[in-house]
CSV table of C-alpha atoms in Angstrom, one decimal:
chain,number,residue,atom,x,y,z
A,1,MET,CA,50.8,80.5,-22.8
A,2,ALA,CA,48.2,82.7,-21.1
A,3,PRO,CA,44.8,82.2,-22.7
A,4,ILE,CA,42.4,85.1,-22.7
A,5,ASP,CA,39.4,82.8,-23.1
A,6,PRO,CA,38.8,79.3,-21.7
A,7,HIS,CA,37.4,78.4,-25.1
A,8,SER,CA,40.2,79.6,-27.4
A,9,PHE,CA,43.9,78.9,-28.0
A,10,THR,CA,44.4,82.7,-28.5
A,11,ASP,CA,47.4,83.8,-26.4
A,12,SER,CA,47.3,87.1,-24.4
A,13,ALA,CA,50.9,87.9,-25.4
A,14,HIS,CA,50.0,87.8,-29.1
A,15,PRO,CA,48.5,90.6,-31.2
A,16,LEU,CA,44.8,90.4,-32.1
A,17,THR,CA,43.6,90.2,-35.7
A,18,THR,CA,41.9,93.5,-36.8
A,19,HIS,CA,40.6,92.5,-40.3
A,20,ILE,CA,39.9,89.3,-42.1
A,21,SER,CA,39.4,89.0,-45.9
A,22,LEU,CA,37.7,85.8,-47.0
A,23,THR,CA,37.5,84.1,-50.4
A,24,LEU,CA,35.1,81.3,-50.3
A,25,PHE,CA,34.2,78.6,-52.9
A,26,PHE,CA,31.0,76.7,-52.1
A,27,ASP,CA,30.9,73.1,-53.3
A,28,PHE,CA,27.4,71.7,-52.6
A,29,PRO,CA,28.0,68.2,-53.9
A,30,SER,CA,30.8,67.6,-51.4
A,31,SER,CA,29.3,69.9,-48.6
A,32,THR,CA,32.6,71.7,-48.3
A,33,ILE,CA,33.9,75.3,-48.6
A,34,SER,CA,37.4,76.0,-49.9
A,35,SER,CA,38.7,79.2,-48.5
A,36,ALA,CA,41.6,81.7,-48.6
A,37,THR,CA,41.7,83.6,-45.3
A,38,LEU,CA,43.8,86.8,-45.2
A,39,LEU,CA,44.3,87.8,-41.6
A,40,SER,CA,45.6,91.4,-40.8
A,41,LEU,CA,47.4,92.5,-37.7
A,42,PRO,CA,47.6,96.1,-36.4
A,43,THR,CA,51.4,96.2,-36.6
A,44,PRO,CA,54.3,94.0,-38.0
A,45,TYR,CA,54.9,91.0,-35.7
A,46,THR,CA,57.7,88.5,-35.2
A,47,GLY,CA,57.2,85.2,-33.4
A,48,PRO,CA,54.6,82.5,-33.1
A,49,LEU,CA,50.9,83.4,-33.6
A,50,THR,CA,48.1,81.0,-32.7
A,51,PHE,CA,44.7,80.6,-34.3
A,52,ASP,CA,41.7,78.3,-33.6
A,53,THR,CA,40.6,75.7,-36.1
A,54,ARG,CA,38.2,72.8,-35.9
A,55,SER,CA,37.9,70.0,-38.5
A,56,LEU,CA,39.6,72.2,-41.1
A,57,SER,CA,42.2,70.8,-43.5
A,58,VAL,CA,44.9,73.5,-43.8
A,59,SER,CA,46.9,73.1,-47.0
A,60,SER,CA,49.2,76.1,-46.8
A,61,VAL,CA,50.1,79.2,-44.9
A,62,LEU,CA,51.7,82.0,-47.0
A,63,ASP,CA,53.1,85.5,-46.8
A,64,PRO,CA,50.6,87.2,-49.1
A,65,LEU,CA,53.1,89.6,-50.5
A,66,SER,CA,55.8,87.1,-51.6
A,67,LEU,CA,53.5,84.0,-51.6
A,68,SER,CA,56.4,82.2,-49.8
A,69,PRO,CA,55.3,79.6,-47.3
A,70,LEU,CA,55.3,80.3,-43.6
A,71,PRO,CA,56.1,77.5,-41.1
A,72,PHE,CA,53.1,76.3,-39.3
A,73,SER,CA,52.0,73.4,-37.0
A,74,LEU,CA,48.6,72.0,-35.9
A,75,SER,CA,48.1,70.7,-32.3
A,76,PRO,CA,46.5,67.4,-31.5
A,77,ASP,CA,42.7,67.6,-31.6
A,78,SER,CA,40.9,68.7,-28.4
A,79,PRO,CA,37.2,67.6,-28.2
A,80,ILE,CA,36.1,71.1,-27.0
A,81,LEU,CA,38.6,73.5,-28.6
A,82,GLY,CA,39.5,71.7,-31.9
A,83,GLN,CA,43.1,72.3,-33.0
A,84,SER,CA,45.4,75.2,-32.6
A,85,LEU,CA,47.2,76.4,-35.7
A,86,THR,CA,50.5,78.1,-34.8
A,87,VAL,CA,52.3,80.1,-37.5
A,88,SER,CA,55.8,81.5,-37.3
A,89,LEU,CA,56.0,85.2,-38.4
A,90,SER,CA,59.0,87.4,-39.1
A,91,ASN,CA,57.9,91.0,-39.3
A,92,GLN,CA,54.7,90.3,-41.1
A,93,THR,CA,51.4,92.2,-40.8
A,94,GLN,CA,49.4,89.7,-42.9
A,95,ILE,CA,49.0,85.9,-43.2
A,96,LEU,CA,47.2,84.0,-46.0
A,97,ILE,CA,45.8,80.6,-45.0
A,98,LEU,CA,44.4,78.1,-47.5
A,99,SER,CA,42.0,75.6,-46.0
A,100,LYS,CA,38.9,73.5,-46.6
A,101,THR,CA,35.9,72.8,-44.3
A,102,SER,CA,34.8,69.3,-43.4
A,103,PRO,CA,31.3,68.1,-44.4
A,104,SER,CA,30.7,67.7,-40.6
A,105,SER,CA,31.8,71.3,-39.8
A,106,SER,CA,30.0,72.3,-36.6
A,107,ALA,CA,29.1,75.7,-37.9
A,108,LEU,CA,27.6,74.7,-41.2
A,109,GLN,CA,24.2,73.1,-41.9
A,110,TRP,CA,24.0,71.7,-45.4
A,111,LEU,CA,20.5,70.9,-46.6
A,112,SER,CA,19.7,68.7,-49.6
A,113,PRO,CA,16.8,69.9,-51.8
A,114,PRO,CA,14.2,67.6,-50.0
A,115,GLN,CA,15.0,69.4,-46.7
A,116,THR,CA,14.0,72.8,-48.1
A,117,PHE,CA,10.6,74.4,-48.8
A,118,ASN,CA,10.7,74.3,-52.6
A,119,LYS,CA,12.6,71.0,-52.7
A,120,THR,CA,14.6,72.0,-55.9
A,121,HIS,CA,17.9,73.5,-54.7
A,122,PRO,CA,20.3,72.9,-51.8
A,123,PHE,CA,20.7,75.4,-48.9
A,124,VAL,CA,23.5,76.1,-46.4
A,125,TYR,CA,23.6,78.3,-43.4
A,126,THR,CA,25.9,79.1,-40.5
A,127,GLN,CA,25.6,79.0,-36.7
A,128,CYS,CA,28.9,80.3,-35.2
A,129,GLN,CA,27.9,80.9,-31.6
A,130,SER,CA,29.4,79.9,-29.3
A,131,ILE,CA,32.8,78.6,-30.7
A,132,HIS,CA,32.1,77.4,-34.2
A,133,ALA,CA,33.5,80.1,-36.5
A,134,ARG,CA,36.8,78.2,-36.3
A,135,SER,CA,35.2,75.3,-38.2
A,136,ILE,CA,34.7,77.6,-41.3
A,137,PHE,CA,38.1,79.5,-41.3
A,138,PRO,CA,41.1,79.8,-39.0
A,139,CYS,CA,40.7,82.7,-36.6
A,140,GLN,CA,41.2,83.9,-33.0
A,141,ASP,CA,37.7,82.6,-32.1
A,142,THR,CA,37.1,84.6,-29.0
A,143,PRO,CA,34.7,87.5,-28.5
A,144,ALA,CA,37.8,89.4,-27.1
A,145,ALA,CA,39.1,89.6,-30.7
A,146,ARG,CA,36.7,91.9,-32.6
A,147,VAL,CA,37.3,92.1,-36.3
A,148,LYS,CA,36.1,93.8,-39.4
A,149,TYR,CA,35.9,91.7,-42.5
A,150,ALA,CA,35.3,91.4,-46.3
A,151,ALA,CA,34.1,88.3,-48.1
A,152,LYS,CA,33.7,87.0,-51.6
A,153,LEU,CA,31.3,84.1,-51.8
A,154,ASN,CA,31.6,82.0,-55.1
A,155,ILE,CA,28.3,80.1,-55.4
A,156,PRO,CA,26.1,78.4,-58.0
A,157,ARG,CA,24.5,81.0,-60.2
A,158,GLN,CA,20.9,79.8,-59.5
A,159,LEU,CA,21.4,80.6,-55.8
A,160,SER,CA,21.8,83.8,-53.9
A,161,ALA,CA,23.6,84.7,-50.7
A,162,VAL,CA,22.9,86.9,-47.7
A,163,MET,CA,25.4,87.8,-45.0
A,164,ALA,CA,25.5,89.5,-41.6
A,165,ALA,CA,27.4,92.3,-43.4
A,166,ARG,CA,26.7,95.0,-46.1
A,167,HIS,CA,26.1,93.6,-49.6
A,168,VAL,CA,28.4,95.2,-52.1
A,169,GLU,CA,27.5,93.5,-55.4
A,170,ARG,CA,26.6,90.3,-57.2
A,171,ARG,CA,28.8,89.8,-60.3
A,172,ASP,CA,30.6,87.4,-62.5
A,173,PRO,CA,33.8,85.8,-61.1
A,174,LEU,CA,37.2,87.3,-62.0
A,175,PRO,CA,40.2,84.9,-62.7
A,176,SER,CA,42.5,87.1,-60.7
A,177,GLU,CA,40.6,86.7,-57.4
A,178,ALA,CA,40.5,82.9,-56.7
A,179,GLN,CA,43.5,83.3,-54.3
A,180,GLY,CA,44.4,79.6,-54.8
A,181,VAL,CA,41.1,78.2,-53.4
A,182,CYS,CA,40.5,76.4,-56.7
A,183,GLU,CA,41.6,76.5,-60.3
A,184,ASP,CA,40.7,79.7,-62.2
A,185,SER,CA,38.6,77.7,-64.7
A,186,VAL,CA,36.5,76.3,-61.8
A,187,TRP,CA,36.2,79.7,-60.0
A,188,CYS,CA,35.1,81.3,-63.3
A,189,GLY,CA,32.7,78.5,-64.5
A,190,ASP,CA,29.7,79.6,-66.4
A,191,ASP,CA,27.4,78.3,-63.7
A,192,ARG,CA,29.1,80.4,-60.9
A,193,VAL,CA,28.5,83.9,-59.5
A,194,VAL,CA,30.3,85.9,-56.8
A,195,GLU,CA,28.4,87.8,-54.0
A,196,GLU,CA,30.6,90.3,-52.3
A,197,PHE,CA,30.1,91.6,-48.7
A,198,VAL,CA,31.8,93.9,-46.3
A,199,MET,CA,31.5,94.4,-42.5
A,200,GLU,CA,32.8,97.8,-41.5
A,201,GLN,CA,32.1,97.5,-37.8
A,202,PRO,CA,34.3,95.3,-35.6
A,203,ILE,CA,32.4,92.2,-34.5
A,204,PRO,CA,33.2,89.1,-32.4
A,205,PRO,CA,33.8,86.0,-34.6
A,206,TYR,CA,30.7,84.2,-33.3
A,207,LEU,CA,28.6,86.9,-35.2
A,208,PHE,CA,30.0,85.9,-38.6
A,209,ALA,CA,27.1,84.5,-40.6
A,210,PHE,CA,25.9,83.7,-44.1
A,211,ALA,CA,23.2,81.7,-45.8
A,212,VAL,CA,23.1,80.5,-49.4
A,213,GLY,CA,20.1,79.1,-51.2
A,214,GLU,CA,17.1,80.0,-53.3
A,215,LEU,CA,16.2,83.2,-51.5
A,216,GLY,CA,13.5,85.9,-51.9
A,217,PHE,CA,12.6,88.9,-49.8
A,218,ARG,CA,9.9,91.4,-49.0
A,219,GLU,CA,10.4,95.0,-47.9
A,220,VAL,CA,8.8,95.6,-44.5
A,221,GLY,CA,10.4,98.9,-43.4
A,222,PRO,CA,12.9,101.7,-44.4
A,223,ARG,CA,15.8,99.6,-43.0
A,224,THR,CA,14.2,96.1,-42.9
A,225,ARG,CA,13.8,93.4,-45.5
A,226,VAL,CA,12.5,89.9,-44.6
A,227,TYR,CA,14.4,87.2,-46.5
A,228,ALA,CA,13.3,83.5,-46.7
A,229,GLU,CA,13.3,80.8,-49.3
A,230,ALA,CA,11.6,82.0,-52.4
A,231,VAL,CA,8.1,80.7,-51.5
A,232,ASN,CA,5.4,83.3,-51.7
A,233,GLU,CA,3.4,81.9,-48.7
A,234,VAL,CA,6.4,82.0,-46.4
A,235,LEU,CA,7.6,85.4,-47.5
A,236,ASP,CA,4.1,86.9,-47.2
A,237,ALA,CA,3.5,85.4,-43.8
A,238,ALA,CA,6.9,86.6,-42.6
A,239,ALA,CA,6.3,90.1,-43.9
A,240,LYS,CA,3.0,90.2,-42.1
A,241,GLU,CA,4.4,88.8,-38.8
A,242,PHE,CA,7.3,91.3,-38.7
A,243,ALA,CA,5.5,94.4,-40.1
A,244,GLY,CA,6.0,96.2,-36.8
A,245,THR,CA,9.8,95.9,-36.9
A,246,GLU,CA,10.6,99.6,-37.6
A,247,GLU,CA,8.5,100.7,-34.7
A,248,MET,CA,10.5,98.4,-32.4
A,249,ILE,CA,13.8,99.8,-33.8
A,250,GLN,CA,12.6,103.3,-33.0
A,251,VAL,CA,11.6,102.2,-29.5
A,252,GLY,CA,15.0,100.7,-29.0
A,253,GLU,CA,16.7,103.9,-30.1
A,254,LYS,CA,14.7,105.9,-27.6
A,255,LEU,CA,15.6,103.6,-24.8
A,256,PHE,CA,19.2,102.7,-25.6
A,257,GLY,CA,20.7,105.2,-28.1
A,258,PRO,CA,21.3,105.2,-31.8
A,259,TYR,CA,21.0,102.0,-33.8
A,260,ASP,CA,24.6,101.6,-35.1
A,261,TRP,CA,24.3,98.9,-37.7
A,262,GLU,CA,22.4,100.8,-40.5
A,263,ARG,CA,20.1,97.9,-41.5
A,264,PHE,CA,18.1,95.4,-39.5
A,265,ASP,CA,17.2,92.6,-42.0
A,266,LEU,CA,15.6,89.3,-41.0
A,267,LEU,CA,16.2,85.8,-42.5
A,268,VAL,CA,13.6,83.1,-41.9
A,269,LEU,CA,15.5,79.9,-42.2
A,270,PRO,CA,14.3,76.4,-43.2
A,271,PRO,CA,12.7,74.4,-40.3
A,272,SER,CA,15.9,72.7,-39.3
A,273,PHE,CA,17.4,75.9,-37.8
A,274,PRO,CA,17.9,74.8,-34.1
A,275,TYR,CA,17.4,78.2,-32.4
A,276,GLY,CA,14.6,80.6,-32.0
A,277,GLY,CA,16.8,83.3,-33.3
A,278,MET,CA,20.4,84.4,-33.7
A,279,GLU,CA,21.3,88.0,-33.4
A,280,ASN,CA,23.8,88.2,-36.4
A,281,PRO,CA,24.3,91.9,-37.0
A,282,ARG,CA,22.4,93.4,-39.9
A,283,MET,CA,20.8,90.0,-40.7
A,284,VAL,CA,19.1,88.3,-37.8
A,285,PHE,CA,18.5,84.5,-38.3
A,286,LEU,CA,15.0,83.2,-37.3
A,287,THR,CA,13.3,79.9,-37.1
A,288,PRO,CA,10.1,79.6,-39.2
A,289,THR,CA,8.2,78.6,-36.0
A,290,VAL,CA,8.2,82.3,-35.0
A,291,ILE,CA,5.7,83.0,-37.7
A,292,LYS,CA,2.6,82.4,-35.6
A,293,GLY,CA,0.1,84.5,-37.6
A,294,ASP,CA,-0.7,86.8,-34.7
A,295,ALA,CA,2.4,89.0,-34.6
A,296,SER,CA,3.4,87.5,-31.3
A,297,GLY,CA,6.5,86.1,-33.0
A,298,ALA,CA,7.7,89.7,-32.9
A,299,GLN,CA,8.8,88.8,-29.4
A,300,VAL,CA,11.8,86.9,-30.7
A,301,VAL,CA,12.6,89.8,-33.0
A,302,ALA,CA,12.5,92.1,-30.0
A,303,HIS,CA,15.1,90.0,-28.3
A,304,GLU,CA,17.4,89.8,-31.3
A,305,LEU,CA,17.0,93.5,-32.0
A,306,ALA,CA,17.9,94.3,-28.4
A,307,HIS,CA,21.2,92.4,-29.0
A,308,SER,CA,22.0,95.2,-31.5
A,309,TRP,CA,22.9,97.2,-28.3
A,310,THR,CA,23.7,94.6,-25.7
A,311,GLY,CA,25.8,91.7,-27.1
A,312,ASN,CA,26.7,93.0,-30.6
A,313,LEU,CA,27.6,96.5,-29.6
A,314,ILE,CA,29.0,95.6,-26.2
A,315,THR,CA,30.1,92.0,-26.0
A,316,ASN,CA,31.1,89.6,-23.2
A,317,LYS,CA,34.9,89.1,-23.3
A,318,ASN,CA,34.4,85.3,-23.1
A,319,ASN,CA,31.6,82.8,-22.3
A,320,ASP,CA,32.3,83.0,-18.5
A,321,HIS,CA,30.5,86.4,-18.7
A,322,PHE,CA,27.7,85.4,-21.1
A,323,TRP,CA,25.1,87.0,-18.8
A,324,LEU,CA,26.5,90.4,-20.0
A,325,ASN,CA,25.1,89.5,-23.4
A,326,GLU,CA,21.9,87.7,-22.5
A,327,GLY,CA,20.8,89.2,-19.2
A,328,PHE,CA,21.0,92.7,-20.6
A,329,THR,CA,19.3,91.7,-23.8
A,330,THR,CA,16.5,90.0,-21.9
A,331,TYR,CA,16.0,93.2,-19.9
A,332,ALA,CA,16.2,95.3,-23.0
A,333,GLU,CA,13.8,93.0,-25.0
A,334,ARG,CA,11.2,93.3,-22.2
A,335,ARG,CA,11.4,97.1,-22.1
A,336,ILE,CA,10.8,97.2,-25.9
A,337,VAL,CA,7.9,94.7,-25.5
A,338,GLU,CA,6.4,96.8,-22.7
A,339,VAL,CA,6.2,99.8,-25.0
A,340,VAL,CA,5.0,97.9,-28.1
A,341,GLN,CA,2.7,95.3,-26.7
A,342,GLY,CA,1.9,96.6,-23.2
A,343,GLU,CA,2.8,96.0,-19.5
A,344,ASP,CA,0.7,92.8,-19.2
A,345,ILE,CA,2.6,91.0,-22.0
A,346,ALA,CA,6.0,92.1,-20.6
A,347,ALA,CA,4.9,90.8,-17.2
A,348,LEU,CA,3.9,87.5,-18.8
A,349,ASN,CA,7.3,87.2,-20.3
A,350,ILE,CA,9.0,87.9,-17.0
A,351,GLY,CA,6.7,85.2,-15.5
A,352,ILE,CA,7.6,82.6,-18.2
A,353,GLY,CA,11.3,83.5,-17.6
A,354,TRP,CA,10.9,83.1,-13.8
A,355,ARG,CA,9.5,79.6,-14.3
A,356,GLY,CA,12.4,78.8,-16.5
A,357,LEU,CA,14.9,80.1,-14.0
A,358,VAL,CA,13.4,78.0,-11.2
A,359,GLU,CA,13.6,74.9,-13.4
A,360,GLU,CA,17.2,75.5,-14.2
A,361,MET,CA,18.0,75.5,-10.5
A,362,GLU,CA,16.7,71.9,-10.4
A,363,ARG,CA,18.7,71.0,-13.6
A,364,PHE,CA,22.0,72.2,-12.2
A,365,LYS,CA,21.4,71.1,-8.6
A,366,ASP,CA,24.6,68.9,-8.8
A,367,THR,CA,26.7,71.5,-10.7
A,368,MET,CA,25.7,74.8,-9.0
A,369,GLU,CA,28.7,76.6,-10.6
A,370,PHE,CA,26.4,77.1,-13.7
A,371,THR,CA,23.7,78.9,-11.6
A,372,LYS,CA,26.2,81.8,-11.1
A,373,LEU,CA,26.3,84.8,-13.4
A,374,LYS,CA,30.1,84.9,-13.5
A,375,THR,CA,31.0,81.3,-14.2
A,376,ASN,CA,34.2,79.2,-14.7
A,377,GLN,CA,33.8,77.3,-17.9
A,378,ALA,CA,37.3,76.0,-18.3
A,379,GLY,CA,37.2,72.5,-19.6
A,380,VAL,CA,33.5,72.7,-20.4
A,381,ASP,CA,31.8,73.0,-23.8
A,382,PRO,CA,29.7,76.2,-23.7
A,383,ASP,CA,27.0,74.5,-25.7
A,384,ASP,CA,26.6,71.8,-22.9
A,385,VAL,CA,25.9,74.4,-20.2
A,386,TYR,CA,23.8,76.7,-22.3
A,387,SER,CA,20.8,77.6,-20.1
A,388,GLN,CA,18.2,80.2,-19.1
A,389,VAL,CA,20.4,81.3,-16.1
A,390,PRO,CA,22.4,84.0,-17.9
A,391,TYR,CA,19.2,85.3,-19.5
A,392,GLU,CA,16.8,85.2,-16.5
A,393,LYS,CA,19.1,85.6,-13.5
A,394,GLY,CA,20.9,88.4,-15.5
A,395,PHE,CA,17.5,90.0,-16.1
A,396,GLN,CA,16.6,89.7,-12.4
A,397,PHE,CA,19.9,91.4,-11.4
A,398,LEU,CA,19.3,94.4,-13.7
A,399,TRP,CA,15.6,94.6,-12.7
A,400,ARG,CA,16.8,94.6,-9.0
A,401,ILE,CA,19.1,97.6,-9.7
A,402,GLU,CA,16.2,99.3,-11.6
A,403,ARG,CA,13.9,98.8,-8.5
A,404,GLN,CA,16.6,100.2,-6.2
A,405,ILE,CA,17.4,103.4,-8.1
A,406,GLY,CA,14.2,104.0,-10.0
A,407,ARG,CA,13.6,103.6,-13.7
A,408,PRO,CA,14.6,107.1,-14.9
A,409,ALA,CA,18.0,106.8,-13.2
A,410,PHE,CA,18.5,103.3,-14.5
A,411,ASP,CA,17.6,104.4,-18.1
A,412,ASP,CA,20.3,107.2,-17.9
A,413,PHE,CA,22.8,104.6,-16.6
A,414,LEU,CA,22.0,102.2,-19.4
A,415,LYS,CA,22.5,104.8,-22.1
A,416,LYS,CA,25.8,105.9,-20.6
A,417,TYR,CA,26.9,102.2,-20.3
A,418,ILE,CA,26.2,101.5,-23.9
A,419,ALA,CA,27.8,104.7,-25.2
A,420,THR,CA,30.9,104.1,-23.0
A,421,PHE,CA,31.6,100.5,-24.0
A,422,LYS,CA,30.3,100.3,-27.6
A,423,PHE,CA,32.3,98.1,-30.0
A,424,GLN,CA,34.2,96.7,-27.0
A,425,SER,CA,34.3,93.3,-25.3
A,426,ILE,CA,34.1,93.5,-21.5
A,427,ASP,CA,33.8,91.3,-18.4
A,428,THR,CA,31.8,91.3,-15.2
A,429,ASP,CA,34.4,93.2,-13.2
A,430,MET,CA,34.4,96.0,-15.7
A,431,PHE,CA,30.6,96.2,-15.5
A,432,LEU,CA,30.6,96.3,-11.7
A,433,SER,CA,33.3,99.0,-11.6
A,434,PHE,CA,31.3,101.1,-14.0
A,435,LEU,CA,28.1,100.5,-12.0
A,436,LYS,CA,29.8,101.5,-8.7
A,437,ALA,CA,31.4,104.6,-10.3
A,438,ASN,CA,28.1,105.8,-11.8
A,439,ILE,CA,25.7,104.8,-9.0
A,440,PRO,CA,27.6,105.6,-5.9
A,441,GLY,CA,26.8,103.5,-2.9
A,442,ILE,CA,24.9,100.8,-4.9
A,443,GLU,CA,27.1,98.1,-3.3
A,444,ASN,CA,25.7,99.0,0.1
A,445,GLU,CA,22.1,98.6,-1.1
A,446,ILE,CA,22.5,95.4,-3.2
A,447,ASP,CA,24.9,92.5,-2.6
A,448,LEU,CA,26.7,92.6,-5.9
A,449,LYS,CA,29.0,89.7,-5.1
A,450,LEU,CA,26.1,87.5,-4.1
A,451,TRP,CA,24.3,88.4,-7.4
A,452,THR,CA,27.3,87.8,-9.7
A,453,GLU,CA,29.3,85.1,-7.9
A,454,GLY,CA,26.7,83.4,-5.7
A,455,THR,CA,24.8,80.2,-6.7
A,456,GLY,CA,21.1,79.8,-6.9
A,457,ILE,CA,18.4,82.6,-6.9
A,458,PRO,CA,19.2,85.5,-4.6
A,459,PRO,CA,16.5,86.3,-2.0
A,460,ASP,CA,15.9,89.8,-3.4
A,461,ALA,CA,15.0,88.4,-6.9
A,462,MET,CA,11.3,88.9,-7.7
A,463,GLU,CA,8.5,87.0,-9.3
A,464,PRO,CA,6.4,89.4,-11.4
A,465,VAL,CA,3.1,90.9,-10.1
A,466,SER,CA,0.4,91.4,-12.7
A,467,ASN,CA,-3.3,90.5,-12.9
A,468,ILE,CA,-2.9,88.5,-16.1
A,469,TYR,CA,0.1,86.6,-14.7
A,470,SER,CA,-1.6,85.7,-11.4
A,471,LYS,CA,-4.8,84.6,-13.2
A,472,ILE,CA,-3.0,82.2,-15.5
A,473,VAL,CA,-0.9,80.7,-12.7
A,474,SER,CA,-4.1,80.2,-10.5
A,475,LEU,CA,-5.9,78.6,-13.5
A,476,ALA,CA,-2.9,76.2,-13.8
A,477,ASN,CA,-3.1,75.4,-10.1
A,478,GLU,CA,-6.8,74.7,-10.4
A,479,PHE,CA,-6.0,72.2,-13.1
A,480,LYS,CA,-4.1,70.3,-10.5
A,481,LEU,CA,-7.4,70.1,-8.6
A,482,GLY,CA,-9.2,68.8,-11.6
A,483,ARG,CA,-10.7,72.0,-13.1
A,484,MET,CA,-10.2,72.8,-16.7
A,485,PRO,CA,-10.4,76.4,-17.8
A,486,ARG,CA,-13.7,77.5,-19.4
A,487,GLU,CA,-13.8,78.6,-23.1
A,488,ASP,CA,-14.5,82.2,-22.2
A,489,GLU,CA,-11.5,82.3,-19.8
A,490,VAL,CA,-9.0,81.5,-22.6
A,491,ALA,CA,-10.8,83.0,-25.6
A,492,ASP,CA,-8.3,85.9,-26.1
A,493,TRP,CA,-5.1,83.9,-25.2
A,494,LYS,CA,-2.2,84.0,-27.6
A,495,GLY,CA,1.1,82.1,-27.6
A,496,GLN,CA,2.5,83.5,-24.4
A,497,GLU,CA,-0.6,83.0,-22.3
A,498,TRP,CA,-0.7,79.3,-23.3
A,499,GLU,CA,3.1,79.0,-22.8
A,500,LEU,CA,2.8,80.3,-19.2
A,501,TYR,CA,-0.2,78.1,-18.5
A,502,LEU,CA,1.5,74.9,-19.8
A,503,GLU,CA,4.7,75.7,-18.0
A,504,ASN,CA,2.8,75.7,-14.7
A,505,LEU,CA,1.0,72.4,-15.3
A,506,PRO,CA,2.3,69.2,-13.6
A,507,LYS,CA,4.9,67.5,-15.7
A,508,SER,CA,2.8,64.3,-16.0
A,509,VAL,CA,-0.9,64.5,-16.7
A,510,GLU,CA,-3.6,61.9,-17.6
A,511,ALA,CA,-4.2,61.4,-21.3
A,512,SER,CA,-7.9,62.3,-20.7
A,513,GLN,CA,-6.8,65.7,-19.5
């Protein structure tokens, strides 16, 4: 066994899946999904093939042509990785696996009607990053294994589905397509409908995403709809907040090259969504807390949009190189924000990020491994060491290169980097080789090893310089001496200004203050 990823059972000697076809039956009363997963390999293969699963009950593994059973075994449960599913193949290119999710699937959030806005229908959504796709269907759950996919979602008729994929059609179920996930009579019940989707670009499994509930939408641009629960106030507020999305996409295209995902739709989730945003391709998931009423929530959209180039188009090979996703995206997001909202707001964001990076050094003072860009996460749950380090130290590294060679040269480099590696999964060494080949001598100017493999904040990292940033930090320092800001000093502050101010206050203050 030679794993290609510390967080997957996928063996480097085995072929990687190229396409997955999913047939999913949603059972809201039991909070489970029954699925038929058809996995396709690039060429016929003989021997063992290993997939990742977590809390899935696997009922059978079949040759899809003859429907004869294929021998399989499940390993004992590992608290971080789940269970490996090993199938024995003899000259097959496809495997059909029938399985069912657990109500406690780590990728699925099932909401009862009282947990939604309208309080009448249930809702379910996914969060597959970092290693949770394996709790929906068996797969090689590593970003190194990029796949295209097709999916049929059989759901209650009064609900609708969205997916991080192209919507093909909504139609009545057909008895021939249940693939054994349930009885035909159940699949074709009067109260059921099928929503069909297809993803024609190869994606890492953590970008697999869907949501099912009582959904509505508003058009906000030529390639953008905002979806949310079908509540007019929510939909209208979201459409207003994200009205500038098309402008941001166009800015992104100018900076980083063509937008390769056709559409950029947004889904505002119910309040229980635990992240600010998730960059699922074609259908970004957002927390409703980004709807601030002053369009500053567009910040989060800028970050998720930037992932369309850095993260989704070029992906880290595994979580040890997570900075390649998040450092680049934080840099790209701030470049978009600088054009759309101005240099001061971009500087504010760099300042908030700098504070966050300094705080992370304190958090990891006993495990400095996780203050590196290139980490070793073997035996560690990626969710447990998730931090601002890959975002902000990664940003600082790229900003340092930009300062060294100048922005025009760095912009040319970025475009070339994205065009060279698009739809591929890469690691830190591949990036550094490309950097040195395209910016000769850079390794003599910047200590690349210190930046990528060293702990802590390198001495040539930089706190931002801007009037608005300095003013807010000095007001926060004056607070420590007992002076509150005057009304006129904060009259035009929006979310970011307050965030930076609060970040710089002492951690404990008197109730009277």
